[in-house]
Short mmCIF file of C-alpha atoms in Angstrom, two decimals:
data_model
loop_
_atom_site.label_atom_id
_atom_site.label_comp_id
_atom_site.label_asym_id
_atom_site.label_seq_id
_atom_site.Cartn_x
_atom_site.Cartn_y
_atom_site.Cartn_z
CA MET N 1 0.00 0.00 0.00
CA GLN N 2 1.57 3.19 -1.22
CA PHE N 3 0.35 5.48 1.53
CA LEU N 4 2.21 3.38 4.11
CA SER N 5 5.55 3.62 2.36
CA GLU N 6 5.01 7.33 1.65
CA PHE N 7 4.36 8.06 5.31
CA LEU N 8 7.42 6.09 6.45
CA GLU N 9 9.72 7.73 3.90
CA GLN N 10 8.46 11.18 4.90
CA ALA N 11 9.04 10.40 8.58
CA LYS N 12 12.62 9.32 7.84
CA ALA N 13 13.27 12.43 5.74
CA CYS N 14 12.12 14.68 8.60
CA ASP N 15 14.04 12.81 11.33
CA LEU N 16 10.71 11.70 12.83
CA TYR N 17 10.98 7.97 12.14
CA ARG N 18 10.66 5.84 15.26
CA ARG N 19 11.75 2.28 15.91
CA THR N 20 11.91 -0.09 18.82
CA VAL N 21 15.20 -1.35 20.23
CA THR N 22 15.36 -4.62 22.14
CA CYS N 23 16.88 -3.97 25.57
CA ASP N 24 17.60 -6.49 28.30
CA PRO N 25 17.04 -4.76 31.66
CA VAL N 26 19.85 -5.98 33.88
CA ALA N 27 19.24 -3.47 36.70
CA PRO N 28 16.90 -0.51 37.31
CA GLY N 29 19.27 1.97 35.66
CA HIS N 30 21.09 -0.26 33.17
CA VAL N 31 20.20 -2.32 30.11
CA ARG N 32 22.17 -4.69 27.89
CA ILE N 33 22.01 -4.44 24.10
CA ASN N 34 23.95 -6.86 21.90
CA GLY N 35 26.15 -7.81 24.82
CA GLN N 36 27.02 -4.23 25.85
CA THR N 37 25.75 -2.60 29.04
CA TYR N 38 24.33 0.94 28.81
CA LEU N 39 23.47 3.56 31.42
CA LEU N 40 19.74 4.15 31.06
CA LEU N 41 18.77 7.81 31.46
CA SER N 42 15.35 7.57 29.84
CA SER N 43 13.36 5.40 32.24
CA ASN N 44 10.29 6.35 34.29
CA ASN N 45 11.20 3.65 36.82
CA TYR N 46 11.81 6.53 39.21
CA LEU N 47 12.33 4.59 42.44
CA GLY N 48 14.14 1.68 40.80
CA LEU N 49 11.62 -0.80 42.17
CA THR N 50 11.35 -3.06 39.11
CA HIS N 51 14.20 -5.22 40.33
CA HIS N 52 13.45 -5.02 44.05
CA PRO N 53 13.46 -8.53 45.55
CA GLU N 54 10.23 -7.92 47.48
CA LEU N 55 8.35 -7.02 44.29
CA GLN N 56 9.85 -9.92 42.36
CA GLN N 57 9.03 -12.43 45.10
CA ALA N 58 5.49 -11.09 45.43
CA ALA N 59 4.92 -11.46 41.69
CA VAL N 60 6.29 -15.02 41.65
CA LYS N 61 4.25 -16.06 44.68
CA ALA N 62 1.04 -14.63 43.16
CA THR N 63 1.67 -16.47 39.90
CA LEU N 64 2.26 -19.79 41.66
CA THR N 65 -0.82 -19.26 43.85
CA TYR N 66 -3.33 -17.79 41.40
CA GLY N 67 -2.02 -18.55 37.91
CA THR N 68 -0.80 -16.30 35.12
CA GLY N 69 -3.91 -14.44 33.94
CA SER N 70 -7.18 -13.07 35.23
CA GLY N 71 -9.43 -14.65 32.61
CA GLY N 72 -11.78 -11.74 32.05
CA SER N 73 -13.29 -8.42 33.09
CA ARG N 74 -13.77 -7.86 36.78
CA LEU N 75 -17.49 -7.26 36.25
CA THR N 76 -17.99 -10.59 34.49
CA THR N 77 -15.33 -12.91 35.90
CA GLY N 78 -15.14 -11.40 39.38
CA THR N 79 -12.65 -9.24 41.25
CA HIS N 80 -9.43 -10.92 42.27
CA PRO N 81 -8.85 -10.87 46.07
CA LEU N 82 -5.58 -9.00 45.57
CA PHE N 83 -7.56 -6.04 44.21
CA ASP N 84 -9.37 -5.94 47.56
CA GLU N 85 -5.98 -5.24 49.12
CA LEU N 86 -4.50 -2.99 46.46
CA GLU N 87 -7.35 -0.52 46.00
CA PRO N 88 -7.78 0.32 49.72
CA ALA N 89 -3.99 0.63 49.96
CA LEU N 90 -3.99 3.11 47.05
CA ALA N 91 -6.80 5.09 48.68
CA ARG N 92 -4.84 5.32 51.95
CA PHE N 93 -1.72 6.33 50.02
CA LYS N 94 -3.58 9.14 48.23
CA GLY N 95 -5.65 10.16 51.27
CA THR N 96 -9.03 9.42 49.68
CA GLU N 97 -12.04 7.26 50.50
CA ALA N 98 -11.61 4.78 47.66
CA ALA N 99 -9.65 3.91 44.53
CA LEU N 100 -10.11 1.88 41.36
CA VAL N 101 -7.40 0.18 39.28
CA PHE N 102 -7.26 0.28 35.47
CA ASN N 103 -4.98 -1.74 33.19
CA THR N 104 -2.87 1.31 32.22
CA GLY N 105 -2.62 4.97 33.10
CA TYR N 106 -3.71 5.73 29.53
CA MET N 107 -6.89 3.69 30.05
CA ALA N 108 -7.50 5.43 33.37
CA ASN N 109 -7.50 8.85 31.73
CA LEU N 110 -9.64 7.70 28.81
CA GLY N 111 -12.14 6.00 31.08
CA VAL N 112 -12.39 8.60 33.83
CA ILE N 113 -12.57 11.71 31.65
CA SER N 114 -15.06 10.24 29.17
CA ALA N 115 -17.19 8.94 32.07
CA LEU N 116 -17.30 12.29 33.90
CA ALA N 117 -17.83 14.63 30.93
CA GLY N 118 -20.45 14.60 28.20
CA PRO N 119 -21.82 16.67 25.29
CA ASP N 120 -23.32 19.39 27.51
CA ASP N 121 -20.13 19.85 29.54
CA VAL N 122 -16.94 21.88 29.07
CA LEU N 123 -13.45 20.53 29.75
CA PHE N 124 -10.65 23.05 30.37
CA SER N 125 -7.36 21.36 29.50
CA ASP N 126 -3.74 22.56 29.72
CA GLU N 127 -2.17 22.73 26.26
CA TRP N 128 0.74 20.51 27.37
CA ASN N 129 -1.41 17.74 28.84
CA HIS N 130 -0.52 14.15 27.99
CA ALA N 131 -1.97 12.45 24.92
CA SER N 132 -4.13 10.22 27.13
CA ILE N 133 -5.84 13.31 28.58
CA ILE N 134 -6.33 14.75 25.11
CA ASP N 135 -7.85 11.49 23.86
CA GLY N 136 -10.07 11.25 26.95
CA CYS N 137 -11.39 14.73 26.24
CA ARG N 138 -12.09 13.80 22.62
CA LEU N 139 -13.84 10.58 23.60
CA SER N 140 -16.10 12.40 26.05
CA ARG N 141 -17.65 14.51 23.26
CA ALA N 142 -17.60 17.48 25.66
CA GLN N 143 -16.49 20.88 24.44
CA THR N 144 -12.76 21.07 25.11
CA VAL N 145 -11.23 24.47 25.78
CA ILE N 146 -7.43 24.60 25.75
CA TYR N 147 -5.70 27.07 28.05
CA ARG N 148 -2.11 28.21 27.64
CA HIS N 149 0.32 26.09 29.60
CA ALA N 150 0.14 26.88 33.32
CA ASP N 151 -1.30 30.32 32.48
CA MET N 152 -3.78 31.08 35.23
CA ALA N 153 -4.88 34.39 33.73
CA ASP N 154 -5.80 32.58 30.52
CA LEU N 155 -7.63 29.82 32.40
CA HIS N 156 -9.49 32.41 34.48
CA GLY N 157 -10.61 34.29 31.39
CA LEU N 158 -11.76 31.12 29.65
CA LEU N 159 -13.69 29.91 32.71
CA GLN N 160 -15.34 33.30 32.94
CA GLY N 161 -16.14 33.66 29.26
CA THR N 162 -17.15 30.16 28.17
CA VAL N 163 -20.86 29.39 28.13
CA CYS N 164 -21.58 26.00 29.70
CA ARG N 165 -24.95 24.25 29.87
CA GLY N 166 -23.66 21.42 32.03
CA LYS N 167 -20.61 20.77 34.19
CA ARG N 168 -17.25 22.50 34.11
CA LEU N 169 -14.21 20.28 34.53
CA ILE N 170 -10.54 21.28 34.71
CA VAL N 171 -7.98 18.62 33.84
CA THR N 172 -4.23 18.92 34.18
CA ASP N 173 -1.11 16.85 34.55
CA GLY N 174 0.46 17.17 37.99
CA VAL N 175 3.97 16.87 36.56
CA PHE N 176 4.26 17.43 32.82
CA SER N 177 5.95 14.49 31.17
CA MET N 178 8.19 16.24 28.64
CA ASP N 179 9.35 19.30 30.60
CA GLY N 180 9.14 18.02 34.16
CA ASP N 181 7.51 21.19 35.47
CA ILE N 182 4.75 21.09 38.08
CA ALA N 183 1.25 22.42 37.49
CA PRO N 184 0.37 25.50 39.61
CA LEU N 185 -2.19 23.38 41.41
CA PRO N 186 -3.16 25.74 44.27
CA ALA N 187 -4.15 28.45 41.78
CA ILE N 188 -5.99 25.93 39.60
CA ALA N 189 -7.85 24.60 42.64
CA ASP N 190 -8.88 28.14 43.64
CA LEU N 191 -10.28 28.76 40.15
CA ALA N 192 -12.06 25.41 40.18
CA GLU N 193 -13.70 26.33 43.47
CA LYS N 194 -14.67 29.80 42.23
CA TYR N 195 -16.29 28.48 39.06
CA HIS N 196 -17.71 25.28 40.58
CA ALA N 197 -15.55 23.09 38.36
CA LEU N 198 -14.54 19.50 39.01
CA LEU N 199 -10.74 19.22 39.24
CA ILE N 200 -8.99 16.20 37.69
CA VAL N 201 -5.23 15.78 38.20
CA ASP N 202 -3.18 13.14 36.39
CA ASP N 203 -0.32 12.25 38.72
CA ALA N 204 1.43 9.70 36.51
CA HIS N 205 4.81 11.41 36.92
CA ALA N 206 4.19 12.58 40.49
CA THR N 207 3.11 9.31 42.11
CA GLY N 208 6.08 8.14 44.15
CA VAL N 209 7.95 11.30 43.16
CA LEU N 210 6.39 14.39 44.76
CA GLY N 211 4.88 15.10 48.14
CA PRO N 212 5.45 13.44 51.53
CA GLY N 213 6.24 9.79 50.87
CA GLY N 214 5.60 10.32 47.16
CA GLN N 215 1.87 10.88 47.59
CA GLY N 216 1.66 13.20 44.59
CA THR N 217 1.08 16.77 43.50
CA ALA N 218 -1.90 17.55 45.70
CA ALA N 219 0.02 16.34 48.77
CA HIS N 220 3.08 18.30 47.59
CA PHE N 221 1.03 21.49 47.84
CA GLY N 222 -1.02 20.39 50.87
CA ILE N 223 -4.36 20.62 49.05
CA LYS N 224 -5.53 17.01 48.79
CA HIS N 225 -8.98 18.07 49.98
CA LYS N 226 -9.36 20.41 46.97
CA VAL N 227 -8.74 17.80 44.27
CA GLN N 228 -11.82 15.66 43.62
CA VAL N 229 -10.24 13.25 41.13
CA GLN N 230 -6.65 11.99 41.39
CA ILE N 231 -5.38 9.72 38.63
CA GLY N 232 -2.10 7.86 38.94
CA THR N 233 -0.04 5.00 37.59
CA LEU N 234 1.47 1.79 38.89
CA SER N 235 3.77 1.57 35.87
CA LYS N 236 6.40 4.19 36.68
CA ALA N 237 7.67 4.83 40.22
CA LEU N 238 5.77 1.84 41.60
CA GLY N 239 7.56 -0.58 39.30
CA ALA N 240 4.52 -2.60 38.24
CA GLU N 241 1.84 -1.97 35.61
CA GLY N 242 -1.57 -0.29 35.52
CA GLY N 243 -3.28 2.95 36.40
CA PHE N 244 -5.76 4.06 39.04
CA VAL N 245 -8.21 6.74 40.04
CA ALA N 246 -8.68 7.84 43.65
CA GLY N 247 -11.49 9.91 45.15
CA SER N 248 -14.74 9.61 47.05
CA LYS N 249 -16.59 6.30 47.36
CA GLU N 250 -19.40 7.73 45.28
CA LEU N 251 -16.99 8.77 42.51
CA ILE N 252 -15.41 5.30 42.38
CA GLU N 253 -18.80 3.56 42.22
CA TYR N 254 -19.80 5.89 39.40
CA ILE N 255 -16.59 5.16 37.47
CA LYS N 256 -17.09 1.40 37.91
CA ASN N 257 -20.46 1.72 36.24
CA LYS N 258 -19.56 4.24 33.54
CA ALA N 259 -15.91 3.94 32.43
CA ARG N 260 -15.77 1.82 29.28
CA SER N 261 -12.03 1.16 29.53
CA PHE N 262 -12.67 -0.45 32.94
CA ILE N 263 -15.90 -2.28 32.12
CA PHE N 264 -14.76 -3.88 28.88
CA SER N 265 -11.14 -4.81 29.69
CA THR N 266 -9.73 -8.06 30.99
CA ALA N 267 -8.29 -7.40 34.44
CA LEU N 268 -4.60 -7.28 35.32
CA ALA N 269 -2.72 -10.50 36.04
CA PRO N 270 -2.26 -11.51 39.70
CA ALA N 271 1.53 -11.04 39.50
CA THR N 272 1.11 -7.40 38.50
CA ILE N 273 -1.34 -6.64 41.31
CA ALA N 274 0.93 -8.29 43.85
CA ALA N 275 3.96 -6.35 42.62
CA ALA N 276 2.08 -3.06 42.96
CA LEU N 277 1.04 -3.97 46.50
CA ALA N 278 4.63 -4.78 47.39
CA ALA N 279 5.76 -1.46 45.92
CA LEU N 280 3.32 0.47 48.11
CA ARG N 281 4.62 -1.42 51.14
CA GLN N 282 8.21 -0.56 50.22
CA LEU N 283 7.33 3.09 49.69
CA SER N 284 5.56 3.24 53.04
CA ALA N 285 8.44 1.53 54.84
CA GLY N 286 11.22 3.42 53.05
CA PRO N 287 10.21 6.97 52.07
CA ASP N 288 13.94 7.77 51.88
CA MET N 289 13.75 6.45 48.32
CA VAL N 290 11.80 9.57 47.39
CA ASN N 291 14.46 11.76 49.01
CA LYS N 292 17.23 9.92 47.13
CA LEU N 293 15.37 10.48 43.86
CA SER N 294 15.06 14.20 44.60
CA GLU N 295 18.74 14.44 45.51
CA ASN N 296 19.79 12.72 42.28
CA ALA N 297 17.55 14.97 40.21
CA ASN N 298 18.89 18.13 41.82
CA TYR N 299 22.46 16.90 41.44
CA VAL N 300 22.19 16.22 37.70
CA ARG N 301 20.22 19.36 36.96
CA SER N 302 22.74 21.54 38.79
CA LEU N 303 25.71 19.92 37.01
CA LEU N 304 24.11 20.40 33.59
CA GLN N 305 23.21 24.01 34.32
CA ALA N 306 26.69 24.74 35.67
CA ALA N 307 28.10 23.40 32.40
CA GLY N 308 25.93 25.85 30.47
CA MET N 309 23.56 23.25 29.07
CA PRO N 310 20.11 24.50 27.96
CA VAL N 311 18.23 22.97 30.87
CA PRO N 312 15.29 24.71 32.58
CA GLY N 313 14.97 24.90 36.35
CA GLY N 314 12.85 22.47 38.31
CA VAL N 315 12.79 19.84 41.03
CA THR N 316 11.47 16.69 39.34
CA PRO N 317 13.55 13.84 37.84
CA ILE N 318 12.48 14.80 34.31
CA ILE N 319 15.23 17.03 32.90
CA PRO N 320 14.81 18.23 29.30
CA ILE N 321 17.98 19.22 27.44
CA MET N 322 16.59 21.61 24.85
CA VAL N 323 18.08 21.10 21.39
CA GLY N 324 15.63 22.64 18.91
CA GLU N 325 15.57 20.76 15.63
CA ALA N 326 14.60 17.09 15.46
CA GLY N 327 17.65 16.09 13.43
CA ALA N 328 20.07 17.61 15.93
CA ALA N 329 18.32 15.86 18.82
CA VAL N 330 18.53 12.51 17.02
CA ARG N 331 22.21 12.96 16.18
CA LEU N 332 23.12 13.88 19.75
CA ALA N 333 21.17 10.92 21.14
CA ASP N 334 22.90 8.61 18.64
CA GLU N 335 26.31 9.97 19.66
CA LEU N 336 25.56 9.39 23.35
CA TYR N 337 24.39 5.88 22.54
CA LYS N 338 27.81 5.19 21.08
CA GLN N 339 29.25 6.33 24.43
CA GLY N 340 27.10 3.87 26.37
CA ILE N 341 24.34 6.29 27.45
CA ILE N 342 20.68 5.99 26.45
CA ILE N 343 18.70 9.23 26.42
CA THR N 344 15.64 9.53 24.20
CA ALA N 345 15.33 12.23 21.54
CA ILE N 346 11.82 13.69 21.85
CA ARG N 347 10.50 15.15 18.60
CA PRO N 348 7.23 16.33 17.03
CA PRO N 349 4.40 15.51 17.30
CA THR N 350 5.19 14.74 20.95
CA VAL N 351 6.51 18.30 21.36
CA PRO N 352 6.01 21.39 19.16
CA CYS N 353 8.25 21.94 16.15
CA GLY N 354 11.51 23.64 17.07
CA THR N 355 11.44 22.33 20.66
CA SER N 356 12.96 18.87 20.22
CA ARG N 357 14.97 17.81 23.23
CA LEU N 358 16.74 15.00 24.96
CA ARG N 359 14.48 13.88 27.78
CA LEU N 360 16.85 12.85 30.56
CA THR N 361 15.39 11.10 33.58
CA VAL N 362 17.20 10.05 36.72
CA ILE N 363 16.10 7.39 39.19
CA ALA N 364 16.79 6.74 42.85
CA ALA N 365 18.95 3.74 41.98
CA HIS N 366 21.51 5.78 40.02
CA GLU N 367 24.82 6.37 41.76
CA ARG N 368 26.49 9.77 41.97
CA ASP N 369 29.67 8.73 40.18
CA GLU N 370 27.87 7.34 37.14
CA LEU N 371 25.65 10.42 36.97
CA ARG N 372 28.65 12.75 37.15
CA GLN N 373 30.44 10.82 34.42
CA ALA N 374 27.31 10.87 32.28
CA VAL N 375 26.98 14.64 32.60
CA GLU N 376 30.62 15.06 31.59
CA THR N 377 30.03 12.92 28.50
CA ILE N 378 26.80 14.71 27.60
CA THR N 379 28.48 18.10 27.95
CA ALA N 380 31.49 17.07 25.86
CA ARG N 381 29.36 15.70 23.04
CA ALA N 382 27.00 18.68 23.16
CA ARG N 383 29.92 21.05 22.61
CA GLN N 384 30.53 19.28 19.32
CA PHE N 385 27.02 20.34 18.31
CA GLY N 386 27.46 23.94 19.44
CA MET N 387 24.82 23.56 22.17
CA VAL N 388 26.70 24.62 25.30
CA VAL N 389 26.11 28.29 26.07
CA GLY N 390 28.31 28.61 29.13
#
């Protein structure tokens, strides 16, 4: 089919072609490719829990006890007993009455947003929100109004000036996945209260990362009581797989009965549920992991900035090295790969044209020496591309 080959050739010509690379994870921050070990600086495994013995043993035990798969949707086949442990544990972790697990964070956003909003409603969405939020807004058939990124004056004006026959809902990432900046949640919550809007926060990159014990963005700002809907993931800092929504008991019962991505999906495997439970136990017992993650992030960001690298300020483990053109980002990433470092080149349509970057992420399991050496290598190779400004 000609249109397939035309699309692929055009993507290659514009440095936008993507491919998968088979990596053997040998440790939380390292992978092996063709017999060579690489430092992985592109993972969302923020706390390094994927290889934690407690999680691994929990997954193995659950498999031996309950089998490998769930066999069907929870509403037709029944809820696995491990869910009866995991969901209350997630609710306690987020400080809410109840929680509900989805198969992925993407499915959580699709299901929750499309269940809560409809044709008579208006969704106010940050322009940098994740694709799963964007798709959830589209699926809801509500009017979607985009406000400029983290621009509270713009959001205020749109809330004030947009006619709405039904509900108003504001949806935002807690931590934005490509820039690592944090949503101005207190100001958003104040506007939501003023205009009687439901506030939905996607904490995929804040769960296990921000707030006391990694409880997320709302906890980070001390306003958990002002956020009605908290969405999170089990697939990043918690080292397992899946997504969840946390809120009031009434909200969770509503979502169970309305969210299509929950109702019509086969449930997670027992091993995955058990691993997520073990991760929550580890996080509760060892909140120092969150502090180590923060220290590593601050260390790398400060080294890069001191070297004159085009890196914005921030406190999260997502550190974008701004490059500009897609081709330059790809070439720099390829050069670092040759040096044993994996950092992903992020290009359009994930980010706007002219803002391609290397998305560097650190994790709690990284050691200072390897991070320092990586920064030295990144800086040296960047100078070859004329990127260093200091």
